[in-house]
Tab-separated table of C-alpha atoms in Angstrom:
chain	number	residue	atom	x	y	z
C	805	MET	CA	-19.638	-15.917	-19.549
C	806	ASN	CA	-16.180	-14.980	-18.268
C	807	LYS	CA	-16.060	-16.339	-14.725
C	808	VAL	CA	-13.707	-14.550	-12.347
C	809	ALA	CA	-13.136	-15.629	-8.754
C	810	VAL	CA	-11.810	-13.121	-6.248
C	811	ILE	CA	-10.224	-15.085	-3.406
C	812	ASP	CA	-11.708	-14.035	-0.075
C	813	TYR	CA	-9.763	-14.806	3.070
C	814	GLY	CA	-11.371	-12.159	5.227
C	815	MET	CA	-8.730	-9.480	4.751
C	816	GLY	CA	-9.847	-6.125	3.481
C	817	ASN	CA	-11.976	-4.599	0.847
C	818	LEU	CA	-12.884	-6.934	-2.004
C	819	HIS	CA	-15.820	-4.831	-3.094
C	820	SER	CA	-13.576	-2.412	-5.010
C	821	VAL	CA	-11.867	-5.050	-7.105
C	822	ALA	CA	-15.149	-6.878	-7.822
C	823	LYS	CA	-16.818	-3.612	-8.875
C	824	ALA	CA	-13.891	-2.653	-11.076
C	825	LEU	CA	-13.960	-6.047	-12.827
C	826	GLU	CA	-17.691	-5.778	-13.430
C	827	HIS	CA	-17.109	-2.319	-14.846
C	828	CYS	CA	-14.445	-3.657	-17.240
C	829	GLY	CA	-16.245	-6.453	-19.024
C	830	LYS	CA	-19.764	-7.052	-20.294
C	831	ASN	CA	-20.014	-10.817	-19.906
C	832	VAL	CA	-18.142	-10.994	-16.652
C	833	SER	CA	-19.417	-12.839	-13.631
C	834	VAL	CA	-17.454	-12.054	-10.482
C	835	THR	CA	-17.630	-14.323	-7.436
C	836	VAL	CA	-15.958	-13.467	-4.151
C	837	SER	CA	-15.184	-16.769	-2.448
C	838	SER	CA	-12.888	-18.858	-0.275
C	839	ASP	CA	-14.371	-22.135	-1.511
C	840	ALA	CA	-11.919	-24.341	-3.425
C	841	LYS	CA	-14.552	-25.713	-5.813
C	842	THR	CA	-15.875	-22.272	-6.732
C	843	ILE	CA	-12.391	-20.823	-7.231
C	844	LEU	CA	-11.195	-23.773	-9.307
C	845	ALA	CA	-14.326	-23.580	-11.479
C	846	ALA	CA	-13.525	-19.982	-12.494
C	847	ASP	CA	-11.792	-19.047	-15.745
C	848	ARG	CA	-9.399	-16.714	-13.983
C	849	VAL	CA	-8.597	-15.803	-10.424
C	850	ILE	CA	-7.727	-12.638	-8.501
C	851	PHE	CA	-5.588	-12.978	-5.358
C	852	PRO	CA	-5.905	-9.708	-3.422
C	853	GLY	CA	-4.688	-8.730	0.017
C	854	VAL	CA	-4.239	-5.787	2.359
C	855	GLY	CA	-3.043	-5.351	5.921
C	856	ALA	CA	-0.470	-7.226	7.935
C	857	ILE	CA	1.049	-10.215	6.166
C	858	ARG	CA	1.188	-12.398	9.284
C	859	ASP	CA	-2.595	-12.172	9.613
C	860	CYS	CA	-3.030	-12.705	5.865
C	861	MET	CA	-0.816	-15.804	5.811
C	862	ALA	CA	-2.528	-17.234	8.894
C	863	GLU	CA	-5.928	-16.968	7.198
C	864	ILE	CA	-4.564	-18.215	3.859
C	865	ARG	CA	-3.295	-21.376	5.575
C	866	ARG	CA	-6.334	-21.832	7.825
C	867	LEU	CA	-8.687	-21.724	4.837
C	868	GLY	CA	-6.451	-23.850	2.616
C	869	ILE	CA	-6.017	-20.961	0.166
C	870	ASP	CA	-2.309	-21.877	-0.128
C	871	GLU	CA	-3.186	-25.165	-1.822
C	872	ILE	CA	-5.884	-23.559	-3.970
C	873	VAL	CA	-3.491	-20.896	-5.290
C	874	ALA	CA	-0.818	-23.501	-6.046
C	875	GLU	CA	-3.375	-25.482	-8.038
C	876	VAL	CA	-4.883	-22.476	-9.830
C	877	ILE	CA	-1.564	-21.339	-11.285
C	878	GLN	CA	-1.031	-24.709	-12.967
C	879	THR	CA	-4.071	-24.254	-15.164
C	880	LYS	CA	-5.410	-20.687	-15.250
C	881	PRO	CA	-4.405	-17.027	-15.071
C	882	LEU	CA	-3.962	-15.523	-11.622
C	883	LEU	CA	-3.580	-11.826	-10.817
C	884	GLY	CA	-1.984	-11.060	-7.458
C	885	ILE	CA	-2.602	-7.595	-6.017
C	886	CYS	CA	-0.619	-5.827	-3.233
C	887	VAL	CA	-0.256	-8.220	-0.285
C	888	GLY	CA	-1.561	-10.914	-2.663
C	889	MET	CA	1.628	-10.348	-4.671
C	890	GLN	CA	3.785	-10.365	-1.541
C	891	ALA	CA	2.181	-13.610	-0.335
C	892	LEU	CA	3.459	-15.388	-3.463
C	893	MET	CA	7.067	-14.818	-2.384
C	894	GLU	CA	9.209	-17.018	-0.126
C	895	SER	CA	9.196	-14.864	2.995
C	896	SER	CA	8.549	-11.376	4.350
C	897	GLN	CA	10.450	-9.248	6.861
C	898	GLU	CA	7.118	-7.885	8.128
C	899	ASN	CA	5.921	-8.805	11.644
C	900	GLY	CA	9.369	-10.120	12.601
C	901	GLY	CA	9.567	-12.541	9.665
C	902	VAL	CA	6.762	-14.522	8.024
C	903	ASP	CA	6.982	-17.527	5.696
C	904	CYS	CA	4.937	-16.981	2.552
C	905	LEU	CA	3.773	-19.289	-0.246
C	906	GLY	CA	7.123	-19.633	-2.026
C	907	LEU	CA	5.545	-19.790	-5.496
C	908	VAL	CA	7.885	-17.049	-6.731
C	909	LYS	CA	11.507	-16.861	-5.592
C	910	GLY	CA	12.312	-13.705	-3.657
C	911	GLN	CA	11.730	-11.769	-0.452
C	912	VAL	CA	9.492	-9.012	0.905
C	913	LYS	CA	11.426	-6.166	2.524
C	914	LEU	CA	10.703	-2.999	4.496
C	915	PHE	CA	11.223	0.311	2.673
C	916	THR	CA	14.475	1.434	4.248
C	917	ASN	CA	17.979	2.220	3.091
C	918	GLY	CA	19.476	4.203	5.933
C	919	GLN	CA	19.404	5.117	9.603
C	920	ALA	CA	18.507	8.291	11.488
C	921	ASP	CA	18.521	8.517	15.290
C	922	GLY	CA	18.883	4.748	15.400
C	923	LYS	CA	15.706	4.214	13.391
C	924	PRO	CA	15.448	2.846	9.837
C	925	VAL	CA	14.604	5.543	7.283
C	926	LEU	CA	14.069	5.672	3.545
C	927	LEU	CA	16.189	8.264	1.784
C	928	GLU	CA	16.089	9.479	-1.811
C	929	SER	CA	19.439	9.709	-3.621
C	930	ASP	CA	19.507	13.474	-2.918
C	931	GLY	CA	19.163	12.799	0.817
C	932	GLU	CA	15.461	13.696	1.100
C	933	ALA	CA	13.659	11.586	3.731
C	934	LEU	CA	10.701	9.781	2.156
C	935	LYS	CA	7.420	8.976	3.864
C	936	VAL	CA	6.561	5.344	4.542
C	937	PRO	CA	4.040	3.950	3.564
C	938	HIS	CA	4.683	4.647	-0.094
C	939	MET	CA	1.247	6.100	-0.757
C	940	GLY	CA	-0.005	7.621	-3.972
C	941	TRP	CA	0.505	7.596	-7.724
C	942	ASN	CA	3.895	6.483	-8.992
C	943	ILE	CA	5.409	5.647	-12.366
C	944	VAL	CA	5.676	2.040	-13.519
C	945	GLN	CA	8.329	1.357	-16.166
C	946	GLN	CA	7.400	-1.719	-18.150
C	947	THR	CA	10.443	-4.001	-18.267
C	948	GLN	CA	9.038	-6.646	-20.578
C	949	PRO	CA	6.221	-6.851	-23.098
C	950	HIS	CA	3.207	-8.639	-21.662
C	951	PRO	CA	-0.458	-9.019	-22.676
C	952	LEU	CA	-1.450	-7.273	-19.430
C	953	TRP	CA	0.364	-4.101	-20.522
C	954	ALA	CA	-1.622	-3.908	-23.780
C	955	GLY	CA	-2.898	-0.385	-24.388
C	956	ILE	CA	-1.099	1.013	-21.323
C	957	ALA	CA	1.610	3.591	-22.030
C	958	ASP	CA	5.010	2.814	-20.547
C	959	GLY	CA	5.515	5.085	-17.528
C	960	THR	CA	1.822	5.256	-16.606
C	961	ARG	CA	1.171	6.141	-12.968
C	962	PHE	CA	-0.617	3.624	-10.734
C	963	TYR	CA	-1.884	3.946	-7.147
C	964	PHE	CA	0.301	2.368	-4.469
C	965	VAL	CA	-0.099	1.981	-0.733
C	966	HIS	CA	2.471	-0.245	0.978
C	967	SER	CA	5.393	-0.208	3.405
C	968	TYR	CA	7.045	-3.413	2.136
C	969	TYR	CA	8.232	-4.249	-1.363
C	970	ILE	CA	9.379	-7.393	-3.121
C	971	THR	CA	12.890	-8.239	-4.250
C	972	LEU	CA	13.018	-10.957	-6.890
C	973	ASP	CA	15.578	-13.715	-7.160
C	974	PRO	CA	17.571	-13.218	-10.396
C	975	SER	CA	15.863	-16.321	-11.818
C	976	GLU	CA	12.493	-14.513	-11.705
C	977	THR	CA	11.179	-11.799	-14.032
C	978	ALA	CA	9.958	-8.330	-13.137
C	979	ALA	CA	7.324	-7.051	-15.543
C	980	GLY	CA	7.508	-3.489	-14.254
C	981	MET	CA	9.782	-1.406	-12.030
C	982	THR	CA	9.088	1.617	-9.821
C	983	HIS	CA	11.444	3.912	-7.951
C	984	TYR	CA	10.814	5.088	-4.397
C	985	GLY	CA	14.119	5.515	-2.614
C	986	VAL	CA	14.963	2.090	-4.018
C	987	ASP	CA	14.068	0.452	-7.348
C	988	PHE	CA	11.538	-2.312	-6.791
C	989	ALA	CA	9.428	-4.718	-8.838
C	990	ALA	CA	5.977	-3.149	-9.141
C	991	ALA	CA	4.851	-6.047	-11.342
C	992	LEU	CA	6.072	-9.590	-11.931
C	993	SER	CA	5.268	-12.230	-14.502
C	994	LYS	CA	5.702	-15.980	-14.199
C	995	GLY	CA	3.763	-18.347	-16.429
C	996	ASN	CA	0.099	-17.997	-15.514
C	997	VAL	CA	0.878	-15.518	-12.762
C	998	PHE	CA	0.886	-11.751	-13.108
C	999	ALA	CA	1.186	-9.816	-9.875
C	1000	VAL	CA	1.255	-6.126	-9.073
C	1001	GLN	CA	2.201	-4.144	-5.981
C	1002	PHE	CA	-0.136	-1.291	-6.936
C	1003	HIS	CA	-3.941	-1.336	-6.912
C	1004	PRO	CA	-5.284	-1.551	-10.477
C	1005	GLU	CA	-8.838	-1.284	-9.129
C	1006	LYS	CA	-7.918	2.177	-7.759
C	1007	SER	CA	-5.726	3.341	-10.628
C	1008	GLN	CA	-8.375	4.791	-12.903
C	1009	HIS	CA	-7.792	4.357	-16.672
C	1010	GLY	CA	-4.482	2.493	-16.529
C	1011	GLY	CA	-5.737	0.193	-13.810
C	1012	LEU	CA	-9.027	-0.562	-15.518
C	1013	GLN	CA	-7.151	-1.282	-18.754
C	1014	LEU	CA	-4.920	-3.744	-16.917
C	1015	LEU	CA	-7.977	-5.481	-15.447
C	1016	SER	CA	-9.602	-5.598	-18.904
C	1017	ASN	CA	-6.415	-7.136	-20.272
C	1018	PHE	CA	-6.478	-9.713	-17.493
C	1019	LEU	CA	-10.069	-10.618	-18.401
C	1020	ALA	CA	-8.879	-11.356	-21.949
C	1021	TRP	CA	-5.648	-13.151	-21.003
C	1022	ASN	CA	-5.505	-16.919	-21.165
C	1023	GLY	CA	-2.301	-17.322	-19.241
C	1024	GLU	CA	1.377	-17.835	-20.057
C	1025	SER	CA	2.983	-15.097	-22.128
F	1069	MET	CA	11.067	12.212	-6.950
F	1070	ALA	CA	8.707	10.155	-8.957
F	1071	LEU	CA	5.858	9.833	-6.474
F	1072	ALA	CA	3.238	12.455	-7.329
F	1073	LYS	CA	1.755	14.847	-4.791
F	1074	ARG	CA	-1.990	14.377	-4.533
F	1075	ILE	CA	-5.005	16.664	-4.892
F	1076	ILE	CA	-8.015	15.486	-2.936
F	1077	PRO	CA	-11.398	17.176	-3.316
F	1078	CYS	CA	-13.546	16.809	-0.221
F	1079	LEU	CA	-17.326	16.327	-0.198
F	1080	ASP	CA	-19.209	17.160	2.979
F	1081	CYS	CA	-22.435	15.171	2.942
F	1082	ASP	CA	-25.588	15.255	5.021
F	1083	LYS	CA	-28.080	12.392	4.538
F	1084	GLY	CA	-26.458	11.467	1.253
F	1085	ARG	CA	-26.425	14.974	-0.218
F	1086	VAL	CA	-23.432	17.226	-0.685
F	1087	VAL	CA	-23.721	20.326	1.478
F	1088	LYS	CA	-21.504	23.421	1.719
F	1089	GLY	CA	-22.756	24.159	-1.761
F	1090	VAL	CA	-21.524	22.818	-5.027
F	1091	LYS	CA	-22.141	25.024	-8.010
F	1092	PHE	CA	-21.008	23.579	-11.268
F	1093	LEU	CA	-22.368	25.470	-14.213
F	1094	ASP	CA	-23.520	22.494	-16.198
F	1095	ILE	CA	-24.267	19.856	-13.606
F	1096	ARG	CA	-27.722	18.333	-13.487
F	1097	ASP	CA	-27.855	17.807	-9.748
F	1098	ALA	CA	-25.402	19.849	-7.743
F	1099	GLY	CA	-26.014	17.883	-4.569
F	1100	ASP	CA	-25.449	14.348	-5.801
F	1101	PRO	CA	-22.194	13.016	-4.338
F	1102	VAL	CA	-21.973	10.202	-6.892
F	1103	GLU	CA	-22.191	12.535	-9.857
F	1104	ILE	CA	-19.781	15.009	-8.286
F	1105	SER	CA	-17.265	12.278	-7.398
F	1106	LYS	CA	-17.348	11.003	-10.966
F	1107	ARG	CA	-16.746	14.470	-12.271
F	1108	TYR	CA	-13.777	15.049	-10.002
F	1109	SER	CA	-12.324	11.650	-10.871
F	1110	ASP	CA	-12.677	12.345	-14.607
F	1111	ALA	CA	-10.977	15.694	-14.058
F	1112	GLY	CA	-7.941	13.998	-12.534
F	1113	ALA	CA	-8.567	14.041	-8.777
F	1114	ASP	CA	-6.061	11.685	-7.158
F	1115	GLU	CA	-8.455	10.573	-4.423
F	1116	ILE	CA	-11.876	11.533	-3.075
F	1117	THR	CA	-12.662	12.239	0.564
F	1118	PHE	CA	-16.258	11.925	1.680
F	1119	LEU	CA	-17.061	13.479	5.061
F	1120	ASP	CA	-20.384	12.428	6.500
F	1121	ILE	CA	-21.910	15.042	8.775
F	1122	THR	CA	-25.230	13.229	9.145
F	1123	ALA	CA	-26.365	13.086	12.743
F	1124	SER	CA	-29.197	10.548	12.613
F	1125	HIS	CA	-28.912	6.788	12.430
F	1126	GLU	CA	-31.305	6.532	9.453
F	1127	GLY	CA	-29.250	9.108	7.622
F	1128	ARG	CA	-26.180	6.983	8.077
F	1129	GLU	CA	-27.844	4.103	6.259
F	1130	THR	CA	-28.105	6.443	3.295
F	1131	THR	CA	-24.423	7.211	3.605
F	1132	VAL	CA	-23.532	3.542	3.243
F	1133	HIS	CA	-25.551	3.350	0.022
F	1134	THR	CA	-23.915	6.512	-1.267
F	1135	VAL	CA	-20.451	5.104	-0.576
F	1136	GLU	CA	-21.456	1.918	-2.413
F	1137	SER	CA	-22.599	3.917	-5.433
F	1138	ILE	CA	-19.446	6.036	-5.534
F	1139	ALA	CA	-17.212	2.969	-5.185
F	1140	GLY	CA	-19.066	1.270	-8.031
F	1141	GLN	CA	-18.345	4.108	-10.433
F	1142	VAL	CA	-15.199	5.878	-9.296
F	1143	PHE	CA	-11.970	3.906	-9.530
F	1144	ILE	CA	-9.639	6.037	-7.461
F	1145	PRO	CA	-9.124	5.778	-3.681
F	1146	LEU	CA	-12.062	6.805	-1.538
F	1147	THR	CA	-11.753	7.903	2.091
F	1148	VAL	CA	-14.844	8.091	4.278
F	1149	GLY	CA	-14.889	10.102	7.500
F	1150	GLY	CA	-17.408	11.421	10.003
F	1151	GLY	CA	-18.925	9.407	12.812
F	1152	ILE	CA	-16.456	6.518	12.632
F	1153	ARG	CA	-16.561	5.315	16.250
F	1154	THR	CA	-16.381	1.527	16.300
F	1155	LEU	CA	-14.633	-1.322	14.504
F	1156	GLU	CA	-18.069	-2.196	13.130
F	1157	ASP	CA	-18.381	1.314	11.602
F	1158	ILE	CA	-15.057	0.746	9.856
F	1159	ARG	CA	-16.028	-2.681	8.600
F	1160	THR	CA	-19.313	-1.310	7.250
F	1161	MET	CA	-17.562	1.456	5.304
F	1162	LEU	CA	-14.828	-0.810	3.938
F	1163	ASN	CA	-17.429	-3.347	2.860
F	1164	ALA	CA	-19.364	-0.567	1.171
F	1165	GLY	CA	-16.280	0.188	-0.906
F	1166	ALA	CA	-14.296	2.784	1.053
F	1167	ASP	CA	-10.539	2.271	0.849
F	1168	LYS	CA	-9.733	4.249	3.975
F	1169	VAL	CA	-11.633	5.655	6.921
F	1170	ALA	CA	-10.841	8.891	8.720
F	1171	ILE	CA	-11.064	8.750	12.519
F	1172	ASN	CA	-11.264	12.022	14.414
F	1173	THR	CA	-13.222	12.560	17.642
F	1174	ALA	CA	-13.354	8.868	18.547
F	1175	ALA	CA	-9.555	8.823	18.682
F	1176	VAL	CA	-9.491	11.747	21.101
F	1177	PHE	CA	-11.945	10.026	23.449
F	1178	ASN	CA	-10.315	6.623	23.082
F	1179	PRO	CA	-6.825	6.615	21.528
F	1180	GLU	CA	-6.687	2.811	21.790
F	1181	PHE	CA	-9.399	2.708	19.114
F	1182	VAL	CA	-6.794	3.726	16.535
F	1183	ARG	CA	-4.479	0.959	17.657
F	1184	GLU	CA	-7.277	-1.629	17.478
F	1185	ALA	CA	-8.439	-0.369	14.095
F	1186	ALA	CA	-4.944	-0.483	12.587
F	1187	ALA	CA	-4.309	-3.935	14.007
F	1188	ARG	CA	-7.584	-5.263	12.614
F	1189	PHE	CA	-7.777	-3.577	9.212
F	1190	GLY	CA	-4.199	-2.487	8.537
F	1191	SER	CA	-2.573	0.933	8.804
F	1192	GLN	CA	-3.098	1.523	5.082
F	1193	CYS	CA	-6.783	2.229	5.653
F	1194	ILE	CA	-6.599	4.211	8.881
F	1195	VAL	CA	-6.426	7.969	8.403
F	1196	LEU	CA	-6.178	9.993	11.592
F	1197	ALA	CA	-8.038	13.266	11.127
F	1198	MET	CA	-6.871	15.966	13.520
F	1199	ASP	CA	-8.249	19.465	14.006
F	1200	ALA	CA	-5.567	21.747	15.388
F	1201	LYS	CA	-5.606	25.340	16.552
F	1202	LYS	CA	-2.749	27.622	17.541
F	1203	VAL	CA	-2.749	28.258	21.283
F	1204	SER	CA	0.590	30.016	21.770
F	1205	ALA	CA	0.464	33.751	22.314
F	1206	GLN	CA	2.271	36.145	20.035
F	1207	GLY	CA	5.977	36.142	20.716
F	1208	GLU	CA	5.859	32.655	22.251
F	1209	SER	CA	7.175	29.681	20.321
F	1210	ASN	CA	4.477	28.002	18.249
F	1211	ARG	CA	2.162	25.561	19.978
F	1212	TRP	CA	-0.958	23.947	18.574
F	1213	GLU	CA	-3.647	22.020	20.412
F	1214	ILE	CA	-6.169	19.408	19.265
F	1215	PHE	CA	-9.768	20.675	19.245
F	1216	THR	CA	-13.054	18.828	18.844
F	1217	HIS	CA	-16.620	19.875	17.982
F	1218	GLY	CA	-15.644	21.845	14.930
F	1219	GLY	CA	-12.935	23.737	16.768
F	1220	ARG	CA	-15.070	24.776	19.730
F	1221	LYS	CA	-13.705	22.446	22.413
F	1222	ALA	CA	-10.078	22.424	23.462
F	1223	THR	CA	-8.649	19.088	24.580
F	1224	GLY	CA	-5.342	20.197	26.067
F	1225	ILE	CA	-3.540	17.740	23.777
F	1226	ASP	CA	-0.446	19.062	22.019
F	1227	ALA	CA	-0.859	18.578	18.257
F	1228	ILE	CA	2.682	17.397	17.523
F	1229	GLU	CA	2.680	14.921	20.408
F	1230	TRP	CA	-0.739	13.701	19.278
F	1231	ALA	CA	0.430	13.152	15.703
F	1232	LYS	CA	3.451	11.157	16.865
F	1233	ARG	CA	1.342	9.090	19.224
F	1234	MET	CA	-1.303	8.278	16.619
F	1235	VAL	CA	1.352	7.206	14.110
F	1236	ALA	CA	2.926	4.996	16.779
F	1237	PHE	CA	-0.553	3.490	17.301
F	1238	GLY	CA	-0.794	2.632	13.612
F	1239	ALA	CA	-2.374	5.541	11.740
F	1240	GLY	CA	-1.153	5.261	8.143
F	1241	GLU	CA	-1.810	8.855	7.149
F	1242	LEU	CA	-2.743	12.136	8.854
F	1243	LEU	CA	-5.450	14.519	7.657
F	1244	LEU	CA	-4.468	17.770	9.303
F	1245	THR	CA	-6.981	20.611	9.446
F	1246	SER	CA	-6.102	24.034	10.773
F	1247	MET	CA	-9.155	25.313	12.621
F	1248	ASP	CA	-7.674	28.816	12.444
F	1249	ARG	CA	-7.691	28.706	8.667
F	1250	ASP	CA	-10.680	26.480	7.820
F	1251	GLY	CA	-13.134	28.494	5.747
F	1252	THR	CA	-10.935	31.618	5.656
F	1253	LYS	CA	-9.445	31.153	2.164
F	1254	SER	CA	-6.199	32.596	3.517
F	1255	GLY	CA	-4.068	29.511	2.874
F	1256	PHE	CA	-2.963	26.530	4.968
F	1257	ASP	CA	-1.250	27.039	8.320
F	1258	LEU	CA	2.139	26.240	6.815
F	1259	GLU	CA	4.071	26.276	10.089
F	1260	LEU	CA	1.645	23.784	11.597
F	1261	ASN	CA	1.864	21.561	8.549
F	1262	ARG	CA	5.615	21.595	8.438
F	1263	ALA	CA	5.921	20.970	12.176
F	1264	ILE	CA	3.689	17.898	11.965
F	1265	SER	CA	5.006	16.578	8.645
F	1266	ASP	CA	8.614	16.749	9.808
F	1267	SER	CA	7.743	14.957	13.080
F	1268	VAL	CA	6.205	11.794	11.625
F	1269	SER	CA	7.061	9.196	8.989
F	1270	VAL	CA	3.619	8.870	7.396
F	1271	PRO	CA	2.074	11.064	4.654
F	1272	ILE	CA	0.260	14.276	5.627
F	1273	ILE	CA	-2.830	15.687	3.927
F	1274	ALA	CA	-3.031	19.451	4.465
F	1275	SER	CA	-6.516	20.863	4.899
F	1276	GLY	CA	-8.239	24.097	5.831
F	1277	GLY	CA	-7.909	27.498	4.244
F	1278	VAL	CA	-7.298	27.027	0.535
F	1279	GLY	CA	-8.277	30.142	-1.408
F	1280	SER	CA	-5.927	30.083	-4.386
F	1281	LEU	CA	-3.854	27.718	-6.475
F	1282	GLN	CA	-0.694	29.173	-4.954
F	1283	ASP	CA	-1.995	28.009	-1.537
F	1284	LEU	CA	-1.876	24.437	-2.826
F	1285	VAL	CA	1.714	24.911	-3.987
F	1286	ASP	CA	2.706	26.468	-0.655
F	1287	GLY	CA	1.135	23.564	1.215
F	1288	VAL	CA	3.481	21.154	-0.536
F	1289	VAL	CA	6.615	23.285	-0.834
F	1290	GLU	CA	6.480	25.234	2.453
F	1291	GLY	CA	4.171	22.985	4.453
F	1292	HIS	CA	5.827	19.708	3.408
F	1293	ALA	CA	2.408	18.173	2.733
F	1294	ASP	CA	2.187	14.991	0.674
F	1295	ALA	CA	-1.373	15.742	-0.403
F	1296	VAL	CA	-3.633	18.783	-0.364
F	1297	LEU	CA	-7.347	18.696	0.360
F	1298	ALA	CA	-9.799	21.369	-0.700
F	1299	ALA	CA	-13.529	21.757	-0.994
F	1300	SER	CA	-14.898	25.153	-1.876
F	1301	ILE	CA	-12.394	26.265	-4.524
F	1302	PHE	CA	-13.422	23.254	-6.574
F	1303	HIS	CA	-17.111	23.112	-5.632
F	1304	PHE	CA	-17.812	26.659	-6.674
F	1305	GLY	CA	-16.026	26.213	-9.942
F	1306	GLU	CA	-13.431	28.890	-9.134
F	1307	PHE	CA	-10.799	26.454	-10.317
F	1308	THR	CA	-10.943	23.041	-11.878
F	1309	ILE	CA	-8.856	20.106	-10.726
F	1310	GLU	CA	-7.037	20.241	-14.092
F	1311	GLN	CA	-6.085	23.884	-13.550
F	1312	ALA	CA	-4.844	23.120	-10.051
F	1313	LYS	CA	-2.696	20.207	-11.187
F	1314	GLN	CA	-1.345	22.131	-14.142
F	1315	TYR	CA	-0.440	25.081	-11.947
F	1316	MET	CA	1.281	22.906	-9.358
F	1317	ALA	CA	3.242	21.115	-12.076
F	1318	GLU	CA	4.346	24.449	-13.536
F	1319	GLN	CA	5.708	25.356	-10.100
F	1320	GLY	CA	7.910	22.261	-10.236
F	1321	ILE	CA	5.776	19.860	-8.180
F	1322	THR	CA	5.505	16.259	-9.416
F	1323	MET	CA	1.861	15.660	-10.343
F	1324	ARG	CA	-0.087	12.946	-12.140
F	1325	LEU	CA	-1.180	14.762	-15.286
């Protein structure tokens, strides 16, 4: 039995990711939990997250999830999704500045690259004003081979919904890039960690393939 | 522009059954929202919107089960609207597997509800549904007002001001229905769409009035919509989702094909 723990810290919809995982593998047992023992007993771990990062980080620290995640990535594969990916970074601009887990070097920034009427705006290179949040299906260019990209065509569209994006320190590796006003890391890879800004559980074929690949991945790359 | 525009089929459900008629030629059960959602997802729908029009409490229990079933089989975003009045309603739907909830009437009666909902669950899952109707007379400059009760009750609230206010309160997306066009098949109210879309930073879903594939194109190109929602043109099999996406792509719109 392939045991997968989905880390639950009370933020958002974990049903979707659990259902998608169950759909992907036959001998998969999915547990949604915040309990250290349960999470550490799993073969692989999903670190999801939605909503405001200040609230997420507060709950992560209150429940001791920070220590659990740090321990998990020493020994088993971990897939970070959306705010789960952002939480791995050093800090976020959201909510006036929030310290994150610092497991991957880099920052989380607001989608903006210009000003209009004194307000930050996101502009495409042709001057078109873009909507924020970045919501919908966008192209992910794979920037390195990785077991989690197996069977997924380069340039496949995945479903995104976020207003903040990560910028990686040059010492870290993006696994996939997406363009929305700016180029940003839609996926990163670091040892046992693979993290994505998009929602694989909502990205139909490509997303389900990525989750299937995660279920077969034993970490490192 | 790499981000694709979205096509969202909408299912109106009463006690767990799709109403407003769905007539696929080869479907076993034309009223089953789970089967229909799967079909639309397989055909390339970018999201599904499920509007619950059930009045009774018992019926709403059924809705929760239906949402659970859809979420267990359809792996694209799912928005649930209709009767979302409390934070508990939102929690129930998110736990059942909805990714977003659409708030309409409850926001009109208590705008703070949108602020509380966004603060608790995040803007990414709060869709503000607004029903607008033109109230300016011919020759006057355009003015639209928010209506409730299926377009029967005026609220006196200016639609553009309302959109701006709801975004400031934390709505992450607006589902904009023209009550003048809903059910007419004469196309979206493009002026309304453009006026709202250009006034706010968040994505707009245009709704109400789709009768042809060109209407979908116009909604994006002329109406500045980020997504287009339609029910009957897909339900009655006039057009498939594939045809709609293909047509929009041929007109130069970025689509997920």
